CSV table of C-alpha atoms in Angstrom, one decimal:
chain,number,residue,atom,x,y,z
A,27,MET,CA,-33.3,10.5,8.9
A,28,GLU,CA,-32.9,9.6,12.5
A,29,PHE,CA,-30.0,7.3,11.6
A,30,ILE,CA,-28.3,10.1,9.7
A,31,GLN,CA,-28.5,12.5,12.7
A,32,ASN,CA,-27.1,9.8,15.1
A,33,PHE,CA,-24.3,9.0,12.7
A,34,ILE,CA,-23.4,12.7,12.6
A,35,ILE,CA,-23.3,13.0,16.3
A,36,VAL,CA,-21.1,10.0,16.7
A,37,PHE,CA,-18.7,11.3,13.9
A,38,VAL,CA,-18.4,14.7,15.7
A,39,LEU,CA,-17.7,12.9,19.0
A,40,LEU,CA,-14.9,11.0,17.3
A,41,LEU,CA,-13.5,14.2,16.0
A,42,PHE,CA,-13.4,15.8,19.4
A,43,VAL,CA,-11.6,12.9,20.9
A,44,TRP,CA,-9.2,12.2,18.1
A,45,GLU,CA,-8.2,15.8,16.9
A,46,PRO,CA,-6.3,17.0,20.0
A,47,LEU,CA,-4.3,13.7,20.2
A,48,VAL,CA,-3.3,14.0,16.5
A,49,ARG,CA,-2.1,17.6,17.1
A,50,ALA,CA,0.0,16.4,20.1
A,51,GLN,CA,1.9,14.0,17.9
A,52,PRO,CA,5.3,15.2,16.5
A,53,PRO,CA,5.6,15.3,12.7
A,54,SER,CA,7.7,12.0,12.6
A,55,SER,CA,7.0,11.5,9.0
A,56,SER,CA,8.6,14.9,8.0
A,57,ARG,CA,11.7,14.1,10.2
A,58,SER,CA,12.0,10.7,8.7
A,59,SER,CA,11.7,12.1,5.2
A,60,LEU,CA,14.4,14.6,6.0
A,61,ASP,CA,16.8,11.9,7.2
A,62,THR,CA,16.2,9.8,4.1
A,63,THR,CA,16.9,12.8,1.9
A,64,LEU,CA,20.1,13.6,3.7
A,65,GLN,CA,21.3,10.0,3.6
A,66,ASP,CA,20.9,10.0,-0.1
A,67,TYR,CA,22.9,13.2,-0.5
A,68,ALA,CA,25.5,12.0,2.0
A,69,TYR,CA,26.2,8.9,0.0
A,70,ARG,CA,26.7,10.9,-3.2
A,71,ALA,CA,29.9,12.3,-1.6
A,72,PHE,CA,31.4,8.8,-1.7
A,73,HIS,CA,33.8,8.4,-4.6
A,74,ARG,CA,36.2,5.5,-4.0
A,75,PRO,CA,35.8,6.2,-0.2
A,76,LYS,CA,38.6,5.4,2.2
A,77,THR,CA,37.7,3.8,5.5
A,78,GLY,CA,37.6,6.2,8.4
A,79,ARG,CA,37.8,9.4,6.3
A,80,PRO,CA,35.1,12.0,6.6
A,81,TYR,CA,33.6,13.4,3.4
A,82,ASN,CA,31.5,16.6,3.3
A,83,ALA,CA,28.4,16.4,1.2
A,84,GLN,CA,26.3,19.0,-0.6
A,85,VAL,CA,22.6,19.5,0.3
A,86,PRO,CA,19.9,20.6,-2.0
A,87,SER,CA,19.3,24.3,-2.3
A,88,ASN,CA,15.9,24.0,-0.6
A,89,PHE,CA,17.8,22.9,2.6
A,90,SER,CA,20.4,25.7,2.5
A,91,GLY,CA,22.0,26.0,5.9
A,92,ILE,CA,22.2,22.3,6.7
A,93,LYS,CA,25.8,20.8,7.0
A,94,LEU,CA,26.3,17.2,6.0
A,95,SER,CA,29.1,14.8,6.3
A,96,VAL,CA,29.6,11.1,6.0
A,97,MET,CA,32.2,8.5,7.1
A,98,ARG,CA,32.5,4.8,6.1
A,99,LEU,CA,33.8,2.3,8.6
A,100,ARG,CA,34.3,-1.4,9.1
A,101,TRP,CA,32.4,-3.1,11.9
A,102,GLY,CA,35.6,-4.4,13.4
A,103,SER,CA,37.3,-1.1,13.4
A,104,LEU,CA,34.4,0.7,15.0
A,105,ILE,CA,34.1,-1.8,17.9
A,106,ARG,CA,37.9,-2.1,18.5
A,107,ARG,CA,39.1,1.6,18.1
A,108,GLY,CA,35.9,3.7,17.8
A,109,VAL,CA,36.3,7.1,16.1
A,110,PRO,CA,38.5,9.6,17.9
A,111,ARG,CA,36.7,12.6,16.3
A,112,PHE,CA,33.9,13.0,13.8
A,113,LYS,CA,32.9,16.6,13.7
A,114,GLU,CA,31.5,17.3,17.3
A,115,PHE,CA,31.3,13.6,18.2
A,116,GLU,CA,33.8,11.4,20.0
A,117,ILE,CA,32.9,7.7,19.6
A,118,PRO,CA,34.8,5.3,22.0
A,119,ALA,CA,35.6,1.7,21.4
A,120,GLY,CA,32.9,-0.8,22.1
A,121,VAL,CA,30.2,0.7,19.9
A,122,VAL,CA,28.1,-2.2,18.3
A,123,GLU,CA,25.4,-2.0,15.7
A,124,GLN,CA,22.2,-4.1,15.1
A,125,PRO,CA,21.6,-5.7,12.8
A,126,TYR,CA,25.1,-6.7,12.0
A,127,VAL,CA,26.7,-5.3,8.8
A,128,GLU,CA,30.4,-5.6,7.7
A,129,ARG,CA,30.5,-2.0,6.6
A,130,LEU,CA,28.5,0.9,7.9
A,131,ALA,CA,28.4,4.7,7.4
A,132,LEU,CA,27.9,7.4,10.0
A,133,VAL,CA,26.0,10.3,8.6
A,134,TYR,CA,26.6,13.6,10.5
A,135,GLN,CA,23.9,16.4,10.3
A,136,ASN,CA,24.1,20.0,11.5
A,137,LEU,CA,20.5,21.3,11.0
A,138,GLY,CA,21.5,24.9,11.7
A,139,ASN,CA,18.5,27.3,11.2
A,140,TRP,CA,16.3,24.2,10.5
A,141,SER,CA,16.6,22.9,14.1
A,142,SER,CA,13.5,24.5,15.5
A,143,ILE,CA,11.5,23.7,12.4
A,144,TYR,CA,12.0,19.9,12.5
A,145,TYR,CA,12.6,19.6,16.3
A,146,ALA,CA,10.3,22.2,17.8
A,147,LEU,CA,10.4,21.8,21.7
A,148,SER,CA,7.5,23.5,23.5
A,149,GLY,CA,8.7,25.5,26.6
A,150,TYR,CA,12.3,25.4,25.5
A,151,SER,CA,14.7,27.4,23.4
A,152,PHE,CA,17.7,26.1,21.6
A,153,LEU,CA,21.1,27.3,22.6
A,154,ALA,CA,22.9,25.3,19.9
A,155,PRO,CA,21.9,23.8,16.6
A,156,VAL,CA,20.6,20.3,16.5
A,157,LEU,CA,23.3,17.8,15.6
A,158,GLY,CA,22.4,14.4,14.2
A,159,LEU,CA,24.4,11.1,14.2
A,160,LEU,CA,22.8,8.2,12.3
A,161,ALA,CA,24.2,4.9,11.2
A,162,TYR,CA,23.3,3.1,7.9
A,163,ASP,CA,24.4,0.0,6.0
A,164,ALA,CA,27.3,0.9,3.7
A,165,THR,CA,27.7,-2.4,1.9
A,166,ASN,CA,26.2,-0.8,-1.1
A,167,ILE,CA,27.0,2.9,-1.3
A,168,SER,CA,24.6,3.4,-4.2
A,169,ALA,CA,21.7,2.3,-2.1
A,170,THR,CA,18.9,4.8,-1.1
A,171,ASN,CA,16.0,4.8,1.3
A,172,LEU,CA,18.1,2.8,3.8
A,173,ARG,CA,16.8,2.2,7.4
A,174,GLU,CA,18.9,3.4,10.3
A,175,LEU,CA,21.0,0.9,12.2
A,176,ASP,CA,20.7,0.7,16.0
A,177,ILE,CA,24.1,1.6,17.5
A,178,ASN,CA,24.8,1.2,21.2
A,179,ALA,CA,27.9,2.3,23.2
A,180,THR,CA,28.7,-0.5,25.5
A,181,ARG,CA,32.0,0.6,27.2
A,182,GLY,CA,31.5,4.3,27.6
A,183,PRO,CA,29.2,7.1,26.3
A,184,ILE,CA,29.6,9.0,23.1
A,185,SER,CA,30.6,12.6,23.7
A,186,ILE,CA,29.2,15.5,21.9
A,187,HIS,CA,31.3,18.7,22.1
A,188,PHE,CA,29.0,21.6,21.0
A,189,THR,CA,31.0,24.6,19.7
A,190,ASP,CA,28.3,27.0,18.5
A,191,VAL,CA,26.4,27.6,21.7
A,192,ARG,CA,24.7,30.8,22.8
A,193,THR,CA,25.1,32.3,26.2
A,194,VAL,CA,22.8,30.9,28.9
A,195,PRO,CA,20.3,33.6,30.1
A,196,SER,CA,20.7,34.7,33.7
A,197,GLY,CA,19.0,32.5,36.2
A,198,LEU,CA,18.5,29.6,33.9
A,199,THR,CA,20.2,26.3,33.6
A,200,ALA,CA,21.2,24.7,30.2
A,201,ARG,CA,20.4,21.1,29.6
A,202,CYS,CA,21.1,18.4,27.0
A,203,VAL,CA,18.3,17.1,24.9
A,204,TRP,CA,18.4,13.9,22.9
A,205,PHE,CA,15.7,13.2,20.3
A,206,ASP,CA,15.3,9.5,19.6
A,207,LEU,CA,14.4,8.1,16.2
A,208,ASP,CA,10.7,8.6,17.0
A,209,GLY,CA,11.4,12.3,17.8
A,210,PHE,CA,10.7,12.1,21.5
A,211,PRO,CA,12.9,14.3,23.6
A,212,ASN,CA,14.9,13.1,26.6
A,213,PHE,CA,16.7,15.5,29.0
A,214,SER,CA,20.0,15.1,30.9
A,215,ASP,CA,22.5,17.2,32.7
A,216,LEU,CA,25.0,19.3,30.7
A,217,MET,CA,28.6,18.4,31.3
A,218,THR,CA,31.4,21.0,31.6
A,219,ASN,CA,32.6,22.8,28.5
A,220,ASN,CA,29.2,22.3,26.7
A,221,VAL,CA,29.6,18.5,26.4
A,222,CYS,CA,26.6,16.1,26.3
A,223,LEU,CA,26.8,12.3,26.5
A,224,THR,CA,24.8,9.6,24.8
A,225,SER,CA,24.8,5.9,24.3
A,226,HIS,CA,22.7,5.8,21.1
A,227,GLN,CA,22.3,7.6,17.8
A,228,GLY,CA,19.7,10.3,17.2
A,229,HIS,CA,19.6,14.1,17.2
A,230,PHE,CA,21.1,16.3,20.0
A,231,SER,CA,21.2,19.9,21.2
A,232,ILE,CA,21.5,22.1,24.2
A,233,VAL,CA,18.3,23.9,25.4
A,234,VAL,CA,17.1,26.2,28.1
A,235,ALA,CA,13.6,26.5,29.6
A,236,SER,CA,11.8,29.5,28.1
A,237,THR,CA,8.7,29.6,30.3
A,238,ALA,CA,9.3,27.2,33.2
A,239,PRO,CA,12.2,25.3,34.9
A,240,ALA,CA,13.3,22.1,33.1
A,241,PRO,CA,12.2,18.8,34.6
A,242,ALA,CA,14.5,17.1,37.0
A,243,PRO,CA,17.1,14.9,35.2
A,244,GLU,CA,16.5,11.1,35.2
A,245,SER,CA,20.0,10.2,34.1
A,246,ASN,CA,23.3,11.8,33.0
A,247,ILE,CA,23.4,9.7,29.8
A,248,PRO,CA,20.4,10.3,27.4
A,249,GLY,CA,20.9,6.8,25.9
A,250,ASN,CA,19.9,5.4,29.3
A,251,VAL,CA,16.9,7.7,29.8
A,252,LYS,CA,13.4,6.2,29.3
A,253,LYS,CA,10.8,7.9,27.2
A,254,ASN,CA,9.8,11.3,28.6
A,255,ARG,CA,6.5,12.0,30.3
A,256,GLY,CA,4.8,12.6,27.0
A,257,SER,CA,5.5,9.1,25.8
A,258,LYS,CA,4.2,7.7,29.1
A,259,VAL,CA,1.0,9.7,28.7
A,260,TRP,CA,0.6,8.1,25.3
A,261,LYS,CA,0.9,4.7,26.8
A,262,ILE,CA,-2.2,5.5,29.0
A,263,VAL,CA,-4.1,7.5,26.5
A,264,GLY,CA,-3.7,4.9,23.7
A,265,PRO,CA,-5.8,2.1,25.3
A,266,ILE,CA,-8.4,4.6,26.6
A,267,LEU,CA,-8.7,6.0,23.0
A,268,GLY,CA,-9.0,2.5,21.5
A,269,PHE,CA,-11.8,1.7,24.0
A,270,LEU,CA,-13.7,4.8,23.2
A,271,VAL,CA,-13.5,4.1,19.5
A,272,LEU,CA,-14.8,0.6,20.0
A,273,VAL,CA,-17.6,1.9,22.1
A,274,LEU,CA,-18.5,4.5,19.5
A,275,LEU,CA,-18.3,2.0,16.7
A,276,GLY,CA,-20.6,-0.4,18.7
A,277,LEU,CA,-23.0,2.5,19.1
A,278,VAL,CA,-23.0,3.1,15.3
A,279,VAL,CA,-23.7,-0.6,14.7
A,280,TRP,CA,-26.5,-0.7,17.2
A,281,ARG,CA,-28.2,2.4,15.8
A,282,MET,CA,-27.9,1.0,12.2
A,283,ARG,CA,-29.6,-2.3,13.3
A,284,ARG,CA,-32.3,-0.4,15.1
A,285,TYR,CA,-32.8,1.8,12.1
A,286,TRP,CA,-33.2,-1.1,9.6
A,287,LYS,CA,-35.5,-2.9,12.1
A,288,ASN,CA,-37.8,0.1,12.5
A,289,ARG,CA,-37.8,0.6,8.7
A,290,LYS,CA,-38.8,-3.0,8.1
A,291,ILE,CA,-41.7,-2.7,10.6
A,292,SER,CA,-42.8,0.5,9.0
A,293,GLU,CA,-42.8,-1.1,5.6
A,294,MET,CA,-44.9,-4.1,6.9
A,295,GLU,CA,-47.4,-1.7,8.5
A,296,ARG,CA,-47.6,0.3,5.2
A,297,GLN,CA,-48.3,-2.9,3.2
A,298,SER,CA,-51.0,-4.1,5.7
A,299,GLU,CA,-52.7,-0.8,5.6
A,300,GLY,CA,-52.9,-0.9,1.7
A,301,GLY,CA,-54.9,-4.3,1.8
A,302,PRO,CA,-58.6,-4.7,1.6
A,303,PRO,CA,-60.4,-3.6,4.9
A,304,LEU,CA,-61.7,-6.2,7.2
A,305,GLN,CA,-65.3,-6.2,8.4
A,306,MET,CA,-65.5,-5.3,12.1
A,307,THR,CA,-67.9,-6.4,14.7
A,308,THR,CA,-68.5,-5.6,18.3
A,309,ILE,CA,-68.1,-8.1,21.1
A,310,GLY,CA,-68.8,-6.6,24.4
A,311,ASN,CA,-66.7,-3.5,24.6
A,312,LEU,CA,-64.2,-4.6,21.9
A,313,ARG,CA,-64.3,-4.2,18.2
A,314,VAL,CA,-62.7,-7.2,16.4
A,315,PRO,CA,-62.4,-8.2,12.7
A,316,THR,CA,-64.8,-10.7,11.4
A,317,ALA,CA,-65.0,-12.9,8.3
A,318,MET,CA,-67.5,-12.0,5.5
A,319,GLY,CA,-68.8,-15.5,5.5
A,320,THR,CA,-67.9,-19.2,5.6
A,321,ARG,CA,-66.7,-21.1,2.6
A,322,THR,CA,-68.6,-24.3,3.4
A,323,PRO,CA,-72.0,-24.0,5.1
A,324,PRO,CA,-72.6,-26.4,8.0
A,325,ILE,CA,-74.7,-29.5,7.3
A,326,LEU,CA,-76.7,-31.1,10.0
A,327,GLU,CA,-76.2,-34.9,10.5
A,328,ASP,CA,-80.0,-35.4,10.5
A,329,GLU,CA,-80.1,-34.5,6.9
A,330,TYR,CA,-78.3,-37.8,5.9
A,331,VAL,CA,-80.8,-39.9,7.9
A,332,PRO,CA,-83.3,-41.7,5.6
């Protein structure tokens, strides 16, 4: 019974430690699932696709409001000439992808009214819909569940020209936000004419602080920005959480061993109490057990003398 009570206490402590951290994590699995679904529907727009030509794709009815487009490119063309205009994106020459593929596809997303659902940003309001630019292997245009390629602008940043932008509230400053593939936000300054810059793929928008001033910019190019403060906190909290879990698991193991040891001792005492009682005798002020008699009576040596 004592063991069960201790186990419950340890389990409750684990919940108190783990539950707030789980809530703090962004729903990356939901975003990843959305990207996978949109990649599948984007590739369906390919029908004898021509290189460098954008194709608008249809989204399922349960994602009504999302705009989707796709463009197939050769690696050599992308790195030599870039893409002058793909929706709101201007991609300069010098963009490379990893791992290397001969043909790749750029999938454009405009999440529209789904922006704040998949990319909720505490303390900020979106002034523009979230736009996505993701690269995939296009060697086989019938493939599904593809992983994103890692693209990097080496000669100059990719420009994002936002067209559907709400007016900035008086007294506040609009900022660019870039969500990396893990969903972590990175902030940078907004260029003139509602233009944001990046060196990597991901999801982008323009935001304004809704309750407090936005943090000071670390870089003008989101692609060169390190993880935001939240990711740094996770780097500190992660080892601490692991240590606490190890300590609590050690406590559970120790309590289990103690429980089974005490149970074994109790069983031995119970068995000893169930045996025949020993005869007691008094020696001084002590009572000690004594034998009922001796098996072989003593014989004096004189008895063998003739």
